[in-house]
Amino acid sequence: SFQAGDKGRGVKASRDIEMGELVYEATNNTVVFSDGHTWRKFLFAIHEKYRDDVDSFTPCEPLMWAWVQALEEEGPLHIF
C-alpha cells in the first residue's frame, strides 16, 4: 500500500489495467460482514481478547484495511 497524498492509503497498479479486468478475487481468508452491527461485534471481540497485550493485534488492524462494496450491481453494501 502507499499513502495517496491527502486522500489516505491506497493501492498502486504495477501495470495498466484493462477496463472490466478482474484485479482481485477474494479467497477463503476474506471475511465479509453484511451489516455494521456484526462488524462492530467483531472489532469489540478483538479489543476484549487483546486489550491487556499492548504489543499484539488491535482493532485498528482490520479497520485500516476494510472497505465497503456491493457484491452485485445496485445490491446492498457489505464490509470486507
Short mmCIF file of N, CA and C in Angstrom, two decimals:
data_model
loop_
_atom_site.label_atom_id
_atom_site.label_comp_id
_atom_site.label_asym_id
_atom_site.label_seq_id
_atom_site.Cartn_x
_atom_site.Cartn_y
_atom_site.Cartn_z
N SER A 1 0.84 -1.18 0.00
CA SER A 1 0.00 0.00 0.00
C SER A 1 0.88 1.24 0.00
N PHE A 2 0.31 2.35 -0.27
CA PHE A 2 1.05 3.61 -0.26
C PHE A 2 0.13 4.72 0.20
N GLN A 3 0.70 5.83 0.59
CA GLN A 3 -0.06 6.99 1.03
C GLN A 3 -0.40 7.83 -0.20
N ALA A 4 -1.68 8.01 -0.48
CA ALA A 4 -2.13 8.71 -1.68
C ALA A 4 -2.39 10.18 -1.37
N GLY A 5 -1.34 10.92 -1.06
CA GLY A 5 -1.48 12.35 -0.77
C GLY A 5 -2.46 12.60 0.36
N ASP A 6 -3.35 13.55 0.17
CA ASP A 6 -4.32 13.87 1.22
C ASP A 6 -5.54 12.94 1.18
N LYS A 7 -5.55 11.97 0.29
CA LYS A 7 -6.68 11.03 0.16
C LYS A 7 -6.56 9.85 1.12
N GLY A 8 -5.37 9.56 1.64
CA GLY A 8 -5.20 8.41 2.54
C GLY A 8 -4.48 7.26 1.87
N ARG A 9 -4.61 6.08 2.46
CA ARG A 9 -3.90 4.92 1.93
C ARG A 9 -4.57 4.40 0.67
N GLY A 10 -3.82 3.68 -0.12
CA GLY A 10 -4.37 3.13 -1.35
C GLY A 10 -3.48 2.04 -1.89
N VAL A 11 -3.84 1.52 -3.03
CA VAL A 11 -3.02 0.55 -3.72
C VAL A 11 -2.61 1.16 -5.05
N LYS A 12 -1.51 0.67 -5.58
CA LYS A 12 -0.98 1.21 -6.82
C LYS A 12 -0.76 0.04 -7.78
N ALA A 13 -1.22 0.21 -9.00
CA ALA A 13 -1.05 -0.84 -10.01
C ALA A 13 0.37 -0.83 -10.55
N SER A 14 0.92 -2.02 -10.79
CA SER A 14 2.27 -2.12 -11.35
C SER A 14 2.24 -2.15 -12.88
N ARG A 15 1.02 -2.16 -13.45
CA ARG A 15 0.85 -2.15 -14.91
C ARG A 15 -0.51 -1.56 -15.23
N ASP A 16 -0.74 -1.25 -16.49
CA ASP A 16 -2.05 -0.76 -16.92
C ASP A 16 -3.09 -1.87 -16.73
N ILE A 17 -4.29 -1.49 -16.33
CA ILE A 17 -5.37 -2.44 -16.13
C ILE A 17 -6.47 -2.16 -17.15
N GLU A 18 -6.88 -3.20 -17.85
CA GLU A 18 -7.92 -3.06 -18.87
C GLU A 18 -9.28 -2.85 -18.21
N MET A 19 -10.15 -2.07 -18.86
CA MET A 19 -11.49 -1.86 -18.33
C MET A 19 -12.20 -3.20 -18.22
N GLY A 20 -12.79 -3.48 -17.06
CA GLY A 20 -13.52 -4.72 -16.83
C GLY A 20 -12.64 -5.88 -16.39
N GLU A 21 -11.33 -5.70 -16.35
CA GLU A 21 -10.41 -6.76 -15.95
C GLU A 21 -10.51 -7.01 -14.44
N LEU A 22 -10.59 -8.28 -14.05
CA LEU A 22 -10.62 -8.65 -12.64
C LEU A 22 -9.23 -8.46 -12.05
N VAL A 23 -9.14 -7.66 -11.01
CA VAL A 23 -7.83 -7.39 -10.41
C VAL A 23 -7.72 -7.98 -9.01
N TYR A 24 -8.81 -8.42 -8.44
CA TYR A 24 -8.78 -9.03 -7.11
C TYR A 24 -9.89 -10.06 -7.03
N GLU A 25 -9.56 -11.22 -6.52
CA GLU A 25 -10.57 -12.24 -6.29
C GLU A 25 -10.44 -12.69 -4.85
N ALA A 26 -11.52 -12.58 -4.10
CA ALA A 26 -11.49 -12.96 -2.69
C ALA A 26 -11.13 -14.43 -2.54
N THR A 27 -10.40 -14.72 -1.49
CA THR A 27 -10.03 -16.11 -1.20
C THR A 27 -10.74 -16.56 0.06
N ASN A 28 -10.41 -17.73 0.53
CA ASN A 28 -11.09 -18.25 1.71
C ASN A 28 -10.65 -17.56 3.00
N ASN A 29 -9.75 -16.59 2.93
CA ASN A 29 -9.38 -15.84 4.13
C ASN A 29 -9.92 -14.42 4.11
N THR A 30 -10.90 -14.17 3.24
CA THR A 30 -11.55 -12.86 3.20
C THR A 30 -12.83 -12.94 4.01
N VAL A 31 -12.99 -12.04 4.95
CA VAL A 31 -14.18 -12.01 5.80
C VAL A 31 -15.13 -10.95 5.26
N VAL A 32 -16.40 -11.28 5.15
CA VAL A 32 -17.41 -10.35 4.66
C VAL A 32 -18.48 -10.19 5.73
N PHE A 33 -18.75 -8.95 6.11
CA PHE A 33 -19.81 -8.65 7.07
C PHE A 33 -20.95 -7.98 6.33
N SER A 34 -22.17 -8.48 6.53
CA SER A 34 -23.31 -7.93 5.79
C SER A 34 -24.00 -6.79 6.52
N ASP A 35 -23.58 -6.51 7.76
CA ASP A 35 -24.17 -5.39 8.48
C ASP A 35 -23.17 -4.80 9.47
N GLY A 36 -23.39 -3.55 9.81
CA GLY A 36 -22.48 -2.84 10.70
C GLY A 36 -22.45 -3.41 12.11
N HIS A 37 -23.58 -3.94 12.59
CA HIS A 37 -23.62 -4.49 13.95
C HIS A 37 -22.64 -5.66 14.10
N THR A 38 -22.64 -6.57 13.15
CA THR A 38 -21.74 -7.72 13.20
C THR A 38 -20.29 -7.28 13.09
N TRP A 39 -20.01 -6.30 12.25
CA TRP A 39 -18.66 -5.74 12.10
C TRP A 39 -18.17 -5.16 13.43
N ARG A 40 -19.02 -4.38 14.09
CA ARG A 40 -18.65 -3.80 15.38
C ARG A 40 -18.43 -4.88 16.44
N LYS A 41 -19.27 -5.91 16.46
CA LYS A 41 -19.09 -7.01 17.41
C LYS A 41 -17.72 -7.68 17.21
N PHE A 42 -17.33 -7.85 15.96
CA PHE A 42 -16.02 -8.42 15.64
C PHE A 42 -14.89 -7.55 16.18
N LEU A 43 -14.98 -6.23 15.96
CA LEU A 43 -13.94 -5.31 16.45
C LEU A 43 -13.90 -5.29 17.97
N PHE A 44 -15.05 -5.28 18.63
CA PHE A 44 -15.08 -5.30 20.10
C PHE A 44 -14.50 -6.61 20.64
N ALA A 45 -14.75 -7.73 19.96
CA ALA A 45 -14.20 -9.02 20.40
C ALA A 45 -12.68 -9.00 20.34
N ILE A 46 -12.12 -8.40 19.30
CA ILE A 46 -10.66 -8.28 19.20
C ILE A 46 -10.14 -7.44 20.36
N HIS A 47 -10.82 -6.33 20.62
CA HIS A 47 -10.40 -5.46 21.73
C HIS A 47 -10.43 -6.22 23.05
N GLU A 48 -11.49 -6.96 23.31
CA GLU A 48 -11.61 -7.71 24.57
C GLU A 48 -10.51 -8.76 24.69
N LYS A 49 -10.21 -9.46 23.61
CA LYS A 49 -9.21 -10.52 23.66
C LYS A 49 -7.80 -10.00 23.89
N TYR A 50 -7.46 -8.86 23.28
CA TYR A 50 -6.07 -8.38 23.30
C TYR A 50 -5.85 -7.09 24.09
N ARG A 51 -6.81 -6.63 24.84
CA ARG A 51 -6.69 -5.32 25.48
C ARG A 51 -5.54 -5.21 26.48
N ASP A 52 -5.11 -6.31 27.08
CA ASP A 52 -4.02 -6.26 28.05
C ASP A 52 -2.64 -6.44 27.43
N ASP A 53 -2.58 -6.77 26.15
CA ASP A 53 -1.31 -7.02 25.46
C ASP A 53 -1.08 -5.88 24.46
N VAL A 54 -0.34 -4.86 24.87
CA VAL A 54 -0.16 -3.67 24.04
C VAL A 54 0.63 -3.93 22.76
N ASP A 55 1.36 -5.02 22.70
CA ASP A 55 2.18 -5.30 21.51
C ASP A 55 1.48 -6.21 20.51
N SER A 56 0.26 -6.59 20.76
CA SER A 56 -0.40 -7.55 19.87
C SER A 56 -1.43 -6.88 18.97
N PHE A 57 -2.16 -7.70 18.30
CA PHE A 57 -3.20 -7.30 17.35
C PHE A 57 -4.22 -6.39 18.02
N THR A 58 -4.65 -5.35 17.34
CA THR A 58 -5.66 -4.44 17.86
C THR A 58 -6.77 -4.25 16.84
N PRO A 59 -7.91 -3.69 17.25
CA PRO A 59 -8.98 -3.43 16.29
C PRO A 59 -8.58 -2.47 15.17
N CYS A 60 -7.50 -1.73 15.36
CA CYS A 60 -7.05 -0.81 14.31
C CYS A 60 -6.59 -1.55 13.05
N GLU A 61 -6.04 -2.75 13.22
CA GLU A 61 -5.54 -3.50 12.07
C GLU A 61 -6.63 -3.75 11.02
N PRO A 62 -7.75 -4.41 11.38
CA PRO A 62 -8.78 -4.61 10.34
C PRO A 62 -9.42 -3.31 9.88
N LEU A 63 -9.49 -2.30 10.75
CA LEU A 63 -10.06 -1.02 10.33
C LEU A 63 -9.23 -0.38 9.22
N MET A 64 -7.91 -0.54 9.28
CA MET A 64 -7.03 0.06 8.28
C MET A 64 -7.24 -0.54 6.90
N TRP A 65 -7.64 -1.80 6.83
CA TRP A 65 -7.72 -2.50 5.55
C TRP A 65 -9.14 -2.82 5.11
N ALA A 66 -10.13 -2.39 5.85
CA ALA A 66 -11.53 -2.68 5.50
C ALA A 66 -12.00 -1.77 4.36
N TRP A 67 -12.94 -2.26 3.61
CA TRP A 67 -13.59 -1.44 2.59
C TRP A 67 -15.05 -1.88 2.47
N VAL A 68 -15.87 -1.03 1.87
CA VAL A 68 -17.28 -1.31 1.67
C VAL A 68 -17.52 -1.47 0.18
N GLN A 69 -18.31 -2.50 -0.17
CA GLN A 69 -18.52 -2.80 -1.58
C GLN A 69 -19.84 -3.54 -1.76
N ALA A 70 -20.52 -3.28 -2.86
CA ALA A 70 -21.69 -4.08 -3.24
C ALA A 70 -21.19 -5.31 -3.98
N LEU A 71 -21.78 -6.47 -3.67
CA LEU A 71 -21.36 -7.71 -4.34
C LEU A 71 -22.03 -7.89 -5.70
N GLU A 72 -23.10 -7.17 -5.91
CA GLU A 72 -23.77 -7.20 -7.19
C GLU A 72 -24.20 -5.78 -7.53
N GLU A 73 -24.36 -5.52 -8.79
CA GLU A 73 -24.72 -4.15 -9.22
C GLU A 73 -25.99 -3.69 -8.51
N GLU A 74 -25.91 -2.55 -7.86
CA GLU A 74 -27.01 -1.94 -7.12
C GLU A 74 -27.49 -2.81 -5.95
N GLY A 75 -26.65 -3.74 -5.50
CA GLY A 75 -27.00 -4.57 -4.35
C GLY A 75 -26.61 -3.88 -3.06
N PRO A 76 -26.91 -4.51 -1.92
CA PRO A 76 -26.57 -3.91 -0.64
C PRO A 76 -25.05 -3.86 -0.43
N LEU A 77 -24.62 -2.93 0.38
CA LEU A 77 -23.18 -2.82 0.69
C LEU A 77 -22.78 -3.82 1.75
N HIS A 78 -21.59 -4.36 1.62
CA HIS A 78 -21.01 -5.28 2.58
C HIS A 78 -19.66 -4.73 3.02
N ILE A 79 -19.23 -5.11 4.21
CA ILE A 79 -17.94 -4.67 4.73
C ILE A 79 -16.96 -5.82 4.56
N PHE A 80 -15.83 -5.53 3.94
CA PHE A 80 -14.77 -6.52 3.72
C PHE A 80 -13.59 -6.16 4.59
#
